[in-house]
XYZ file of C-alpha atoms in Angstrom:
336
model
C -46.320 56.703 -84.979
C -45.440 52.975 -85.125
C -47.049 50.775 -87.552
C -47.692 47.164 -86.446
C -47.206 44.357 -88.966
C -50.697 42.862 -89.657
C -51.179 39.511 -87.620
C -52.026 36.389 -89.651
C -54.918 34.374 -88.642
C -54.146 31.813 -86.166
C -54.338 28.020 -87.474
C -55.932 25.992 -84.754
C -55.100 22.516 -85.738
C -57.393 20.859 -83.147
C -60.552 22.475 -84.146
C -59.535 21.922 -87.925
C -59.273 18.141 -87.205
C -62.475 18.094 -85.079
C -64.441 19.825 -87.942
C -62.735 17.636 -90.467
C -64.078 14.190 -88.358
C -67.285 15.677 -88.341
C -67.065 16.061 -92.088
C -65.752 12.517 -92.709
C -68.976 11.378 -91.243
C -71.151 13.500 -92.946
C -69.312 12.573 -96.351
C -69.522 8.945 -95.545
C -73.478 9.214 -94.840
C -73.781 10.716 -98.435
C -72.027 8.069 -99.847
C -74.014 5.258 -98.206
C -77.289 7.464 -99.331
C -76.362 7.416 -102.957
C -75.258 3.719 -102.700
C -78.827 2.748 -102.092
C -79.994 3.985 -105.210
C -76.888 3.911 -107.784
C -75.568 0.492 -108.140
C -71.788 0.297 -108.916
C -70.395 3.284 -110.614
C -68.420 3.860 -107.583
C -65.561 6.170 -109.558
C -68.187 7.872 -110.987
C -70.060 8.750 -107.590
C -66.655 9.385 -106.173
C -65.537 12.146 -108.831
C -68.771 13.905 -109.133
C -68.986 14.197 -105.211
C -65.287 15.298 -105.060
C -66.240 18.270 -107.678
C -69.070 19.086 -105.605
C -66.803 19.075 -102.418
C -64.364 21.216 -104.283
C -67.118 23.611 -105.085
C -66.889 23.366 -109.007
C -68.829 21.994 -111.999
C -68.543 18.509 -113.938
C -69.225 17.328 -117.133
C -70.372 13.716 -117.400
C -69.763 11.851 -120.721
C -71.498 8.636 -121.233
C -73.927 6.885 -123.630
C -77.782 7.113 -122.804
C -78.981 4.825 -120.303
C -76.188 4.704 -117.722
C -77.947 6.588 -114.752
C -76.465 9.851 -115.285
C -79.905 11.970 -114.550
C -80.543 9.520 -111.827
C -77.364 10.429 -110.358
C -77.977 13.954 -110.403
C -81.360 13.586 -108.896
C -80.038 11.625 -106.131
C -77.345 13.852 -105.347
C -80.052 16.821 -104.843
C -81.889 14.832 -102.654
C -78.782 13.608 -100.541
C -77.217 16.984 -100.275
C -80.441 19.034 -99.536
C -79.850 20.940 -102.786
C -82.666 22.706 -104.708
C -82.132 20.721 -108.153
C -83.347 21.211 -111.637
C -82.875 19.675 -114.990
C -82.707 21.346 -118.584
C -82.991 19.230 -121.561
C -80.817 21.034 -124.191
C -81.937 21.305 -127.685
C -80.979 23.494 -130.678
C -83.855 25.778 -130.553
C -83.027 26.577 -126.603
C -82.507 30.486 -126.092
C -80.368 32.127 -123.809
C -83.463 33.189 -122.122
C -84.634 29.925 -121.717
C -81.855 29.447 -119.284
C -80.972 32.580 -117.365
C -84.655 34.129 -117.333
C -86.380 37.180 -119.032
C -88.319 40.162 -118.232
C -91.990 40.286 -118.571
C -94.321 43.206 -118.342
C -96.882 43.616 -115.867
C -99.821 45.969 -115.254
C -101.117 46.698 -111.956
C -104.865 47.754 -111.007
C -103.766 51.229 -111.908
C -103.166 50.588 -115.224
C -99.222 51.357 -114.619
C -96.877 49.044 -116.647
C -93.449 47.944 -115.248
C -90.921 45.252 -116.192
C -90.523 42.192 -113.850
C -87.831 39.578 -114.121
C -88.742 36.048 -113.981
C -85.821 33.715 -113.238
C -84.712 30.865 -115.327
C -83.783 27.552 -114.159
C -80.201 28.370 -113.811
C -81.260 29.822 -110.915
C -80.888 26.619 -108.794
C -78.329 25.047 -106.419
C -77.848 22.148 -108.627
C -78.699 22.099 -112.576
C -78.230 19.371 -114.644
C -77.635 20.450 -118.466
C -78.715 17.436 -120.292
C -76.783 16.858 -123.488
C -75.357 20.372 -123.486
C -73.563 19.936 -126.620
C -77.175 20.072 -128.561
C -77.846 23.731 -127.762
C -76.479 26.628 -129.976
C -73.091 28.235 -129.063
C -75.150 31.409 -127.991
C -77.141 29.496 -125.340
C -73.979 27.569 -123.860
C -72.258 30.717 -123.451
C -74.914 31.853 -121.466
C -75.019 29.126 -119.111
C -71.279 28.818 -119.190
C -70.989 32.511 -118.318
C -73.163 31.838 -115.181
C -70.956 29.077 -114.176
C -67.594 31.291 -114.322
C -69.192 34.458 -112.998
C -72.105 32.990 -110.648
C -74.536 35.628 -111.750
C -76.456 36.755 -114.682
C -76.901 39.954 -116.243
C -80.422 41.098 -117.916
C -81.418 44.484 -119.167
C -78.559 45.680 -117.229
C -79.148 44.409 -114.003
C -77.297 41.926 -112.026
C -79.083 38.899 -110.414
C -76.798 36.719 -108.337
C -77.252 33.051 -108.296
C -78.014 30.673 -105.359
C -75.040 29.558 -103.362
C -73.756 26.801 -103.646
C -74.245 26.415 -107.401
C -73.182 23.517 -109.342
C -73.740 22.640 -112.612
C -73.488 18.863 -113.878
C -73.458 18.665 -117.775
C -73.750 15.605 -119.915
C -72.811 14.772 -123.054
C -73.643 11.696 -125.471
C -69.996 10.635 -127.127
C -71.606 8.720 -129.830
C -74.107 10.789 -131.648
C -72.574 14.218 -133.130
C -75.099 14.895 -135.837
C -76.789 18.055 -135.018
C -74.489 19.257 -132.269
C -72.424 21.779 -131.231
C -69.337 20.754 -129.502
C -68.114 22.704 -126.566
C -64.784 24.929 -127.332
C -61.886 24.222 -125.533
C -62.131 27.522 -123.338
C -65.517 26.699 -122.245
C -64.622 22.926 -121.390
C -62.095 24.451 -119.098
C -64.671 25.784 -117.018
C -65.796 22.510 -115.844
C -63.628 21.524 -112.883
C -63.477 17.658 -114.364
C -64.622 15.438 -116.957
C -66.256 12.262 -115.514
C -66.436 9.121 -118.027
C -69.292 6.911 -117.066
C -68.895 3.546 -118.165
C -70.992 0.611 -118.633
C -71.784 -0.988 -115.547
C -70.374 -4.295 -114.147
C -72.298 -7.707 -114.618
C -73.150 -7.516 -110.848
C -74.211 -4.116 -110.737
C -76.603 -4.306 -113.670
C -78.092 -7.880 -111.827
C -78.689 -5.282 -109.048
C -80.214 -2.832 -111.248
C -82.409 -5.054 -112.895
C -83.583 -6.580 -109.345
C -84.033 -3.192 -107.835
C -85.857 -1.033 -110.400
C -88.326 -3.599 -111.992
C -90.234 -4.595 -109.099
C -93.651 -2.555 -107.534
C -91.155 -0.278 -105.591
C -87.778 1.364 -105.772
C -85.199 2.318 -103.104
C -84.986 6.172 -102.732
C -82.231 8.204 -101.010
C -82.314 10.199 -98.207
C -81.061 13.987 -97.139
C -78.223 13.442 -95.120
C -76.881 17.237 -95.061
C -78.354 20.562 -95.731
C -76.977 23.278 -98.466
C -75.594 25.209 -95.427
C -73.893 22.354 -94.362
C -72.181 21.682 -97.762
C -71.085 25.107 -97.689
C -69.159 24.547 -94.447
C -67.457 21.250 -95.776
C -66.475 23.427 -99.073
C -64.841 25.955 -96.736
C -63.186 23.172 -94.991
C -61.998 21.886 -97.942
C -60.463 25.194 -98.973
C -58.822 25.447 -95.598
C -57.052 21.921 -95.592
C -53.371 21.791 -95.818
C -51.499 20.080 -98.660
C -48.137 18.652 -98.340
C -45.472 20.085 -99.923
C -44.740 16.861 -102.005
C -48.345 16.891 -103.431
C -47.776 20.368 -104.367
C -44.719 19.354 -106.251
C -46.276 16.504 -107.614
C -49.294 18.654 -109.025
C -46.847 20.999 -110.620
C -44.619 18.210 -112.173
C -47.729 16.661 -113.700
C -49.535 19.538 -115.157
C -46.187 21.313 -116.486
C -45.120 17.857 -117.841
C -48.345 17.996 -120.048
C -47.429 20.814 -122.151
C -45.306 20.442 -125.114
C -41.955 22.319 -124.818
C -41.550 22.084 -121.022
C -39.153 19.072 -121.045
C -41.513 15.938 -121.318
C -40.597 13.520 -124.023
C -44.021 12.229 -123.890
C -45.749 15.960 -124.384
C -43.488 16.463 -126.908
C -44.345 13.677 -129.091
C -47.925 13.343 -128.491
C -49.338 16.739 -127.085
C -50.412 19.795 -129.470
C -51.591 21.887 -126.581
C -51.489 21.478 -122.642
C -53.349 22.426 -119.494
C -52.954 25.603 -118.215
C -52.477 27.099 -114.262
C -56.688 26.239 -113.651
C -55.721 22.259 -114.093
C -53.254 23.234 -111.152
C -55.905 24.988 -109.367
C -58.400 22.121 -109.966
C -56.048 19.453 -108.941
C -55.216 21.319 -105.557
C -58.590 21.522 -104.378
C -59.813 18.062 -105.759
C -57.080 16.212 -103.921
C -58.257 17.900 -100.687
C -61.910 16.979 -101.361
C -60.918 13.351 -102.402
C -58.952 12.771 -99.272
C -62.192 13.505 -97.079
C -64.048 11.638 -99.380
C -61.867 8.877 -98.741
C -62.082 9.212 -94.747
C -58.362 10.882 -94.735
C -57.448 14.271 -93.214
C -54.603 14.893 -95.857
C -54.144 14.226 -99.240
C -51.413 12.394 -101.029
C -49.783 11.779 -104.099
C -52.119 8.929 -104.741
C -54.880 11.360 -105.008
C -52.829 13.396 -107.839
C -52.638 10.089 -109.840
C -56.366 9.245 -109.277
C -57.601 12.568 -110.388
C -55.118 13.226 -113.228
C -57.403 11.654 -115.920
C -60.721 13.651 -114.814
C -58.917 17.001 -114.460
C -56.452 17.031 -117.326
C -58.502 14.908 -120.441
C -60.863 17.936 -121.517
C -57.792 20.410 -120.876
C -55.342 19.100 -123.634
C -55.336 17.899 -127.113
C -53.083 15.481 -128.843
C -51.218 16.080 -132.372
C -52.008 14.424 -135.645
C -49.097 11.985 -135.250
C -50.488 10.888 -132.082
C -53.980 10.553 -133.340
C -52.399 8.665 -136.383
C -50.814 6.197 -134.256
C -54.074 5.469 -132.260
C -52.486 7.076 -128.911
C -55.247 8.705 -126.825
C -55.583 11.342 -124.296
C -55.912 8.683 -121.634
C -52.827 6.871 -122.621
C -50.564 10.057 -122.281
C -52.023 11.040 -118.972
C -51.308 7.704 -117.530
C -47.690 7.828 -118.739
C -47.154 11.143 -117.220
C -49.065 10.000 -114.135
C -46.697 7.216 -113.439
C -43.569 9.553 -113.617
C -44.516 11.832 -110.779
C -43.660 10.970 -107.291
């Protein structure tokens, strides 16, 4: 009997280009719709949308009042997702997030348990001030982010697809908070720093939000269409030069791997999950920017949001006032 070698799926370049061009139009429409509500903050919108297009979760870090909640609500409308919001507090329990079982009694007097789903059963969940919840509640949410299902009373309950978590943190107030451990931070595809708006953007905010009516975003795609684009992102080819740039950047951020910058300032560096995040995000950013292939510039642009929550500086660096962003910027300039 002759055994035939398995055949690889044929790569139809023309079909992929056609799908990518359609995706470019959909993403451009999403950008325009978000821009009617969120003024300025182009880099924030870009990084959050890139994280969603890449199929991951994002951690938004910024002081109160910078439209983080408004951004999540707007993305839910624009992308056609079932969006929900949970305000995290120290007394929040895991069952408040994932759901719980309640006892029902029918007309015959028979009793049975029924699972009541929690707010985690959404396509887009905003975890507001996630570091205010206890570690037990944080773990319940972060396990859902990793496994895409929850287990209650021995029964598995799958989360809807797509499923994305956009969590927020206030970098100023630390009293009464429970900082996320490094292993749990690693589950976020990227960390998005939300800065203050420029004066022109703030002027537009004042004029647009203090009148009788406000501009509202419109839906431009469905959850099914978003899933199609996410699958397209996974199938996009990445040039060998970009792959080498990703490997060079991530490995140079680890002490003991030949990088003088890392040896001098880094206590521990990013693992392979950072490389995986960059591989998917550079593809998504290329589509977001209207291109059909990623470049090394995409690697440099995404280095900070991908790496900054996956590495820590040593005591000497902190004593010298060196920040993690400074180290990443130095490493980024060395690639390519």
